[in-house]
Amino acid sequence: MRRVEISKGKLLIIGFGPGNFEHITKRAREAIQESDVIVGYKTYVDLIQDLLTDQEIVRTGMTEEVSRAQEAVRLAELGKKVAVISSGDAGVYGMAGLVYEVLIEQGWRPEGGVEVEVIPGISAINSCASLLGAPVMHDACTISLSDHLTPWETIVKRIEAAAQADFVIALYNPRSGRRTRQIVETQKILLKYRSPDTPVGLVKSAYRDRQHVVLTTLDQMLEHDIGMLTTVIIGNMSTFFYEGLMITPRGYQRKYTLDQAVQELKPHQRLQVEAEPWSLNAIEQNAENQAKESSTKLVHPAELAQEALGLLKAKGMVETSVMTDLPTRPPVSIFEVAVSPGVANKKITPDQLALIADMAGEKGEIEYTPHHQFILRVPTDEPKQIVDRLTEAGLLLSSIGDVVQLKACDFCHGDKGEAIPTAEEIHRRLDGLHVPKELKIGFNGCAMACYGAVTEEIGIVHRRGTYDLFLGGKKMGRNAHVAQRVAEGMTADEVIEAVEKVVQIYAEQAHPNERFNKFFKRVKEVAGFQYQEEKKPVIPELACGD
Ligand code: SAH
């Protein structure tokens, strides 16, 4: 290898953005102007023609990238300031890597060798996305379909991986005169993993004279013109069209439940830590004060998207040519709700069952749980309709997640129904209340307690007009145990108040995710009810041969 001699030359590797003056950075302009020589593909040199003064120009063809890089290095070593220009960003399928490769081949080192400055530019993924709306937004990747320098097999692997992992994908170099099959193969691979309805944006010559923007779908994209100057942006599973814009929401499909469906957030409440319970800040803050929160509300993602779109539209920021038969915007959220025939009623009518199926539709899901209820999960942004129809049909809806749920027995089909009003009152006061961890209150109408109230975290057993209260049961796991009987012979009012107080203290004082039985064991006393230490299991001495 030849050692490079010390020289005052400099390589300025410049990304000049999509192609118009407004989107060239200040440093890129300065760098072009301070250079002695411009090395670049003809079309690119023409694009920046108006910025040039008396620079020497080395124009080369599109495919002569390697010789262009070699020439640039040679001139810099002669002591010249050489601008190597790329469209977009020089480090994205541009000249930056090639120039470094040529330098490294020659044994170049940063200290002592020619100076190199890489000047960033706006890459096609960003300029094209801005014309489509906000299709990138979430995790995205770029894939070049050019198999001149990369084996097609490798490209296929990358398309497969990106499609599987639900990345938004920006396809560069999608098609040229000779390379026409790559985009067809790419579409086939993508269709294995993504819906044919997936929104796709085609942007040709972004911010240049012949700019053309098309919104289409994965199955129809090949019906449009795709060429060397096009970037193809494939949406992820949440991307949607709205009024001629292609939008990928910031979050993925979120689950929300009954309380968020009935009380949505006001604008000033959004983006507060409490509205983002999944964030790191929220987790930390929760540790300090979750107990003080009686409810945690989620921002409805569609609201955020709509607000952003409203602003975009108001500013008239986006002009696009839009197809008219585009798919409507898919729901971005999954509504989850527990459905049962009633607090005490365990009989569901065929009509009610049919309605639940109807509400689930083709894309929804119905799960029957060990807690005598159906969990209905429906992709929708308009849960109110569902809530209204199920409620009208006499079904009882409950929130799910870290909330209180009352699990009553069927009161022997109502024969022992004396305690039903008490159960209903507890349901009215506490069901759906947010707590540090899901909390079931078992309520059984007679001393048989056949619905297992005494194994729940809180159990209430009605017995000849009075109530016994049980706390701290654990239904599952290898150390499952029944609850401790902490009070007997309470009146209806006493038991309602006691349970309300116990739940309130648990909600205020438990650690995040701490189940009630652990909380009771830790604090030893809740609302005056004492925890009794369990007896440790002992290993009996077994006679030999037993
Ligand atoms: N360095 C460039 C990419 C060069 S590869 C960048 O960062 O943007 C060439 C590919 O880039 C083209 O085939 C096209 O897919 C994309 N591209 C570059 N400029 C574009 C523009 N103005 N509009 C749309 N696509 C563009």
XYZ file of C-alpha atoms and ligand atoms in Angstrom:
572
model
C 0.000 0.000 0.000
C 1.167 3.456 -0.876
C 1.401 6.015 1.930
C -0.499 9.191 1.287
C 1.604 12.318 1.502
C 0.569 15.171 3.765
C -1.492 17.601 1.753
C -3.658 20.602 2.358
C -6.380 19.280 0.132
C -9.847 18.663 1.459
C -12.758 16.479 0.518
C -16.142 18.014 1.134
C -18.736 15.294 0.775
C -22.001 17.090 0.403
C -25.613 15.964 0.491
C -27.627 18.727 -1.153
C -31.081 17.437 -0.192
C -33.958 16.588 -2.498
C -33.079 19.101 -5.179
C -34.429 22.583 -4.505
C -32.569 25.491 -2.960
C -34.789 25.848 0.089
C -33.816 22.431 1.292
C -30.042 22.711 0.954
C -28.418 23.342 4.320
C -26.389 26.465 4.945
C -23.212 24.459 5.460
C -23.773 22.568 2.196
C -24.057 25.867 0.293
C -20.924 27.261 1.945
C -19.043 24.053 1.225
C -20.028 24.154 -2.448
C -18.920 27.762 -2.649
C -15.591 27.286 -0.883
C -14.576 24.351 -3.075
C -12.190 24.506 -6.049
C -13.614 21.503 -7.873
C -17.068 19.936 -8.004
C -17.259 16.222 -8.688
C -20.658 14.786 -9.382
C -23.203 13.103 -11.563
C -24.270 15.384 -14.438
C -27.883 15.819 -13.332
C -26.797 16.750 -9.828
C -24.287 19.300 -11.001
C -27.044 20.853 -13.103
C -29.324 20.987 -10.076
C -26.851 23.096 -8.091
C -25.608 25.071 -11.125
C -26.885 28.377 -9.747
C -24.731 28.081 -6.637
C -21.500 27.729 -8.590
C -19.024 30.529 -9.235
C -15.769 29.592 -10.888
C -15.374 26.000 -9.731
C -13.820 23.459 -12.004
C -16.436 20.798 -12.776
C -15.882 17.071 -13.153
C -19.134 15.602 -14.443
C -19.481 11.856 -14.663
C -22.230 9.429 -15.553
C -24.504 7.752 -13.052
C -22.714 4.429 -13.076
C -19.233 5.841 -12.771
C -19.387 6.265 -9.029
C -16.151 4.490 -8.246
C -14.132 6.438 -10.772
C -15.785 9.618 -9.521
C -14.621 8.843 -5.980
C -11.109 7.994 -7.198
C -10.899 11.217 -9.169
C -12.086 13.253 -6.183
C -9.433 11.700 -3.945
C -6.725 12.264 -6.550
C -7.613 15.950 -6.873
C -7.722 16.442 -3.106
C -4.304 14.869 -2.778
C -3.046 17.426 -5.225
C -4.062 20.030 -2.649
C -7.488 21.010 -3.982
C -10.702 21.515 -2.082
C -12.980 19.023 -3.749
C -16.737 18.972 -3.338
C -18.260 15.561 -3.994
C -21.987 16.004 -4.330
C -24.803 13.551 -3.712
C -28.514 14.144 -3.744
C -30.275 13.725 -0.423
C -27.709 12.706 2.132
C -24.255 11.684 0.934
C -24.167 8.905 3.515
C -27.380 7.236 2.269
C -26.619 5.266 -0.919
C -24.418 8.282 -1.740
C -20.749 9.061 -2.242
C -19.566 9.247 1.378
C -18.888 5.544 1.826
C -17.244 5.186 -1.585
C -14.875 8.070 -0.964
C -13.835 6.583 2.373
C -13.347 3.181 0.751
C -11.019 4.671 -1.869
C -9.105 6.545 0.832
C -8.791 3.491 3.066
C -7.556 1.460 0.117
C -4.716 3.935 -0.115
C -3.818 3.687 3.564
C -5.349 7.039 4.457
C -5.603 8.059 8.118
C -7.550 11.006 9.515
C -4.411 12.507 11.034
C -1.963 13.442 8.324
C -4.135 12.519 5.335
C -6.420 14.786 3.357
C -9.114 16.364 5.471
C -12.595 14.933 4.995
C -15.846 16.645 5.943
C -19.192 14.929 5.407
C -22.016 17.458 5.234
C -25.458 16.005 5.996
C -28.446 16.546 3.765
C -32.156 15.730 3.783
C -32.496 12.177 2.497
C -35.348 11.039 0.232
C -37.032 9.167 3.079
C -37.511 12.479 4.859
C -38.298 14.745 1.931
C -40.742 12.239 0.420
C -42.379 11.553 3.779
C -43.001 15.248 4.287
C -44.973 15.393 1.039
C -47.098 12.390 1.984
C -48.070 13.560 5.457
C -46.334 11.645 8.227
C -45.869 8.088 6.995
C -42.543 7.384 8.696
C -43.182 8.489 12.291
C -42.491 5.144 13.818
C -39.676 2.630 13.398
C -38.681 2.679 9.746
C -35.929 1.487 7.466
C -34.595 2.160 3.992
C -33.966 -0.605 1.494
C -32.367 -0.025 -1.879
C -33.632 -2.388 -4.567
C -30.499 -1.874 -6.608
C -28.711 -5.203 -6.940
C -25.696 -3.780 -8.772
C -23.563 -3.719 -5.638
C -25.655 -5.926 -3.319
C -26.652 -9.555 -4.010
C -30.403 -9.889 -4.638
C -30.507 -12.650 -2.001
C -29.379 -10.197 0.655
C -31.964 -7.666 -0.451
C -34.698 -10.310 -0.236
C -33.627 -11.184 3.323
C -33.826 -7.558 4.324
C -37.258 -7.067 2.771
C -38.508 -10.203 4.551
C -37.102 -9.055 7.885
C -38.468 -5.531 7.584
C -41.872 -6.800 6.475
C -42.060 -9.269 9.353
C -41.001 -6.722 11.938
C -43.625 -4.256 10.696
C -41.183 -1.492 9.837
C -42.329 1.371 7.669
C -40.119 0.839 4.600
C -38.706 3.421 2.222
C -37.656 1.713 -1.002
C -34.870 3.561 -2.797
C -33.850 2.794 -6.381
C -37.101 0.879 -6.869
C -36.907 0.547 -10.649
C -34.727 1.594 -13.560
C -34.740 0.858 -17.278
C -33.049 -2.496 -16.786
C -34.095 -3.355 -13.273
C -37.839 -3.837 -13.507
C -38.488 -7.145 -11.748
C -37.148 -6.184 -8.326
C -40.148 -4.084 -7.367
C -42.518 -6.853 -8.504
C -40.714 -9.407 -6.342
C -40.658 -6.948 -3.455
C -44.408 -6.475 -3.637
C -44.891 -10.254 -3.516
C -42.765 -10.580 -0.379
C -44.504 -7.692 1.342
C -47.927 -9.171 0.568
C -46.951 -12.291 2.512
C -46.822 -10.230 5.692
C -48.967 -7.157 5.124
C -52.527 -6.541 4.118
C -53.162 -5.697 0.436
C -54.810 -2.515 1.801
C -51.560 -1.303 3.354
C -51.113 2.352 2.425
C -48.261 3.089 0.036
C -46.935 6.483 -1.036
C -45.081 6.991 -4.302
C -43.090 10.187 -4.503
C -41.335 11.061 -7.694
C -38.849 13.955 -7.894
C -39.649 15.376 -4.477
C -39.094 19.129 -4.391
C -38.028 19.133 -8.025
C -39.815 20.436 -11.123
C -41.656 17.251 -11.954
C -42.722 16.371 -8.425
C -45.522 13.830 -8.404
C -47.148 12.257 -5.362
C -49.465 9.250 -5.484
C -51.260 7.525 -2.651
C -52.047 3.915 -3.382
C -52.094 0.518 -1.700
C -49.729 -2.406 -1.565
C -51.772 -4.480 -4.008
C -52.270 -1.628 -6.479
C -48.936 0.141 -6.356
C -47.564 -1.463 -9.524
C -50.355 0.071 -11.559
C -48.608 3.428 -11.187
C -45.474 4.889 -12.634
C -42.446 3.937 -10.534
C -39.037 4.929 -11.838
C -35.492 5.896 -10.950
C -36.599 9.100 -9.347
C -39.291 7.536 -7.210
C -39.157 6.652 -3.546
C -41.774 4.129 -2.459
C -42.930 4.381 1.141
C -44.743 1.324 2.482
C -46.819 1.875 5.610
C -46.822 -0.388 8.662
C -49.902 -2.163 9.998
C -51.175 1.019 11.671
C -50.607 3.444 8.787
C -53.773 5.019 7.415
C -54.974 7.548 4.853
C -56.797 10.646 5.872
C -57.897 13.354 3.478
C -55.117 12.747 1.011
C -52.466 12.220 3.655
C -50.619 9.101 4.693
C -50.214 8.904 8.440
C -48.510 6.414 10.704
C -49.600 6.905 14.288
C -46.912 7.367 16.896
C -47.956 4.322 18.866
C -49.127 0.899 17.853
C -52.643 -0.380 18.310
C -53.441 0.447 21.863
C -55.882 -1.289 24.030
C -58.367 0.771 25.884
C -61.208 -0.223 28.058
C -64.596 0.890 29.248
C -63.656 3.909 31.352
C -61.597 5.439 28.539
C -64.479 4.846 26.164
C -66.897 6.782 28.297
C -64.681 9.612 29.419
C -62.146 10.819 26.893
C -59.262 13.102 27.732
C -59.505 16.837 27.374
C -56.707 18.386 25.261
C -54.854 19.850 28.246
C -54.744 16.438 29.905
C -52.881 14.800 27.053
C -49.161 14.175 27.197
C -49.251 14.389 30.955
C -47.314 11.624 32.599
C -50.527 10.062 33.880
C -51.813 9.795 30.318
C -48.791 7.721 29.332
C -48.681 4.940 31.920
C -46.248 2.951 29.774
C -43.498 5.603 29.857
C -40.397 5.414 32.025
C -41.344 8.642 33.790
C -44.767 7.298 34.565
C -43.366 4.095 35.979
C -41.095 6.105 38.272
C -43.763 8.579 39.226
C -46.192 5.762 39.821
C -43.862 4.311 42.378
C -44.230 7.542 44.336
C -47.824 8.453 43.895
C -49.839 5.887 42.005
C -51.710 5.288 45.191
C -53.120 8.799 45.036
C -54.542 8.227 41.608
C -57.973 6.794 41.600
C -58.006 6.453 37.861
C -55.544 6.392 34.973
C -56.816 7.500 31.630
C -55.254 6.840 28.258
C -55.141 9.341 25.460
C -57.114 8.120 22.518
C -54.545 7.870 19.683
C -57.012 8.892 17.030
C -57.509 12.214 18.797
C -53.835 13.045 18.623
C -53.693 12.106 14.962
C -56.753 14.187 14.196
C -55.394 17.220 15.970
C -52.132 16.973 14.051
C -53.937 16.537 10.734
C -56.177 19.488 11.463
C -53.125 21.681 11.941
C -51.490 20.406 8.764
C -54.613 21.042 6.768
C -55.134 24.468 8.284
C -51.656 25.451 7.183
C -52.257 24.103 3.683
C -48.951 22.360 3.982
C -49.548 19.379 1.810
C -50.515 19.054 -1.804
C -51.007 15.593 -3.196
C -52.673 13.861 -6.049
C -55.011 11.373 -4.483
C -56.775 8.328 -5.810
C -60.445 8.311 -4.973
C -60.839 4.623 -4.204
C -58.410 4.530 -1.323
C -59.279 2.346 1.620
C -60.782 4.110 4.571
C -58.697 4.622 7.616
C -58.420 1.430 9.685
C -59.075 1.625 13.396
C -55.944 2.281 15.378
C -57.106 0.949 18.723
C -58.505 -2.194 20.211
C -61.398 -1.719 22.582
C -61.451 -4.282 25.383
C -64.382 -4.832 27.683
C -65.703 -7.570 29.976
C -69.288 -8.603 29.240
C -71.578 -10.636 31.464
C -75.343 -11.066 31.871
C -75.395 -9.316 35.258
C -74.003 -9.166 38.777
C -76.032 -12.181 39.928
C -77.539 -13.388 36.678
C -75.474 -16.082 35.003
C -77.903 -16.885 32.200
C -77.286 -15.315 28.862
C -80.026 -15.254 26.215
C -79.427 -16.421 22.636
C -80.122 -12.867 21.458
C -77.510 -11.457 23.810
C -75.011 -14.066 22.669
C -75.724 -13.258 19.042
C -75.285 -9.563 19.744
C -71.871 -10.146 21.355
C -70.848 -12.112 18.248
C -72.196 -9.343 16.069
C -70.223 -6.704 17.949
C -67.031 -8.753 17.635
C -67.522 -8.904 13.870
C -64.943 -10.600 11.699
C -61.940 -8.892 13.203
C -62.903 -9.001 16.859
C -62.234 -11.651 19.455
C -64.341 -13.185 22.225
C -62.666 -14.945 25.119
C -64.443 -16.784 27.920
C -62.523 -16.337 31.181
C -62.373 -18.171 34.513
C -64.203 -15.176 35.987
C -67.558 -15.971 34.346
C -67.382 -13.274 31.764
C -66.622 -12.755 28.107
C -63.793 -10.472 27.177
C -64.675 -8.744 23.958
C -61.826 -7.233 21.943
C -62.791 -5.176 18.937
C -60.581 -3.048 16.690
C -62.474 0.221 16.720
C -62.070 3.890 17.409
C -65.764 4.296 18.151
C -66.535 2.095 21.123
C -69.547 4.104 22.228
C -71.835 2.365 19.772
C -70.726 -1.015 21.050
C -71.144 0.044 24.657
C -74.629 1.414 23.962
C -75.887 -1.629 22.103
C -74.599 -4.151 24.632
C -75.984 -2.123 27.518
C -79.368 -1.747 25.805
C -79.497 -5.539 25.480
C -79.242 -5.775 29.274
C -75.648 -6.928 29.395
C -73.329 -5.780 32.141
C -70.053 -4.211 31.002
C -66.967 -3.966 33.174
C -63.528 -2.499 32.690
C -60.649 -4.917 32.665
C -57.026 -4.603 33.652
C -55.872 -3.282 36.993
C -59.330 -2.550 38.282
C -61.729 -3.869 40.891
C -64.239 -6.477 39.690
C -67.063 -7.956 41.665
C -67.564 -11.696 41.149
C -70.890 -12.700 42.559
C -72.525 -16.137 42.539
C -75.885 -16.793 40.920
C -77.662 -16.785 44.308
C -79.056 -20.226 43.430
C -80.760 -18.718 40.427
C -82.164 -16.016 42.621
C -83.707 -18.370 45.236
C -81.317 -17.020 47.818
C -81.444 -13.522 46.419
C -81.745 -11.616 49.694
C -78.162 -10.364 49.421
C -78.323 -9.301 45.761
C -78.916 -5.604 46.555
C -75.784 -5.624 48.734
C -73.763 -7.166 45.907
C -75.170 -4.616 43.491
C -74.308 -1.748 45.788
C -70.701 -2.949 46.106
C -70.598 -3.339 42.338
C -71.927 0.186 41.885
C -69.393 1.689 44.270
C -66.264 -0.215 43.352
C -66.431 -2.094 40.046
C -63.966 -0.630 37.524
C -62.038 1.407 40.076
C -58.340 1.568 39.241
C -56.087 -0.196 41.736
C -52.383 -1.136 41.749
C -53.191 -4.672 40.560
C -56.375 -6.340 39.414
C -58.575 -7.073 42.405
C -61.490 -9.490 42.472
C -64.105 -9.290 45.190
C -65.954 -12.586 45.557
C -69.522 -12.358 46.793
C -71.512 -15.513 47.609
C -75.144 -15.580 48.689
C -75.064 -18.419 51.247
C -72.658 -20.296 53.513
C -72.055 -22.930 50.843
C -69.970 -20.271 49.062
C -69.870 -22.560 46.036
C -68.569 -19.792 43.773
C -65.418 -19.735 45.897
C -65.648 -16.264 47.455
C -63.321 -17.345 50.278
C -60.478 -17.938 47.855
C -60.597 -14.450 46.356
C -58.466 -11.519 47.533
C -61.567 -10.110 49.178
C -64.485 -12.433 49.905
C -67.943 -11.738 51.249
C -70.215 -14.579 52.321
C -73.845 -13.903 53.181
C -75.169 -16.072 55.981
C -78.708 -15.783 57.363
C -79.002 -12.030 56.935
C -75.448 -11.184 57.973
C -72.105 -11.112 56.229
C -68.674 -12.593 56.870
C -65.655 -10.819 55.463
C -62.541 -12.612 54.173
C -59.293 -10.889 53.177
C -56.093 -11.854 51.392
C -56.948 -15.042 49.499
C -54.766 -16.270 46.661
C -56.530 -18.398 44.116
C -53.640 -19.479 41.962
C -50.032 -20.571 42.190
C -48.233 -23.196 44.254
C -48.773 -21.190 47.407
C -52.455 -20.600 46.758
C -54.420 -20.189 49.961
C -57.843 -19.210 51.164
C -58.534 -15.783 52.567
C -58.522 -15.096 56.286
C -61.905 -14.626 57.933
C -61.501 -11.184 59.495
C -65.096 -10.403 60.518
C -68.382 -12.231 61.059
C -72.009 -11.235 61.383
C -71.737 -7.798 59.751
C -74.816 -5.938 58.566
C -75.144 -5.056 54.871
C -74.143 -1.446 55.557
C -71.174 -2.511 57.650
C -69.821 -4.873 55.039
C -70.292 -2.363 52.203
C -68.451 0.304 54.134
C -65.715 -2.046 55.306
C -65.006 -3.301 51.798
C -65.005 0.203 50.386
C -62.534 1.308 53.021
C -60.262 -1.696 52.493
C -60.181 -1.085 48.736
C -59.539 2.611 49.220
C -56.575 1.977 51.535
C -55.199 -0.634 49.122
C -55.547 1.801 46.202
C -53.772 4.535 48.121
C -51.020 2.628 49.873
C -50.040 -0.432 47.867
C -46.939 -0.488 45.706
C -47.485 -0.534 41.937
C -48.371 -4.088 40.870
C -48.657 -5.291 44.459
C -51.517 -7.752 44.760
C -53.936 -7.292 47.629
C -52.884 -10.498 49.403
C -49.247 -9.364 49.447
C -50.210 -5.884 50.531
C -52.252 -7.283 53.440
C -49.361 -9.501 54.497
C -46.945 -6.555 54.329
C -48.957 -3.935 56.182
C -50.461 -6.427 58.678
C -53.575 -4.342 59.228
C -56.090 -2.792 56.837
C -59.037 -0.708 58.017
C -58.780 -2.314 61.446
C -58.663 -5.885 60.121
C -55.612 -7.806 61.359
C -53.466 -10.096 59.288
C -52.702 -13.424 60.986
C -49.319 -14.978 60.278
C -49.556 -18.213 58.363
C -48.114 -21.336 59.874
C -44.907 -22.354 58.135
C -45.142 -25.708 56.337
C -43.174 -28.418 58.140
C -41.593 -31.576 56.846
C -42.856 -34.487 58.918
C -40.326 -37.030 60.046
C -41.002 -40.123 58.006
C -40.174 -43.540 59.251
C -37.639 -45.389 57.132
C -39.278 -47.204 54.241
C -42.373 -44.943 54.222
N -28.435 9.894 -1.331
C -29.817 9.880 -1.732
C -30.244 8.544 -2.280
C -29.576 8.140 -3.561
S -30.157 6.644 -4.220
C -30.700 10.296 -0.581
O -30.234 10.288 0.574
O -31.828 10.665 -0.823
C -31.268 7.230 -5.441
C -32.694 7.012 -5.017
O -33.048 7.982 -4.049
C -33.722 7.204 -6.112
O -33.887 6.022 -6.866
C -34.959 7.524 -5.325
O -35.512 6.333 -4.806
C -34.403 8.313 -4.152
N -34.489 9.780 -4.365
C -33.455 10.630 -4.366
N -33.889 11.902 -4.534
C -35.233 11.832 -4.656
C -36.261 12.802 -4.861
N -35.980 14.099 -4.983
N -37.535 12.378 -4.911
C -37.839 11.071 -4.772
N -36.910 10.120 -4.585
C -35.615 10.488 -4.527
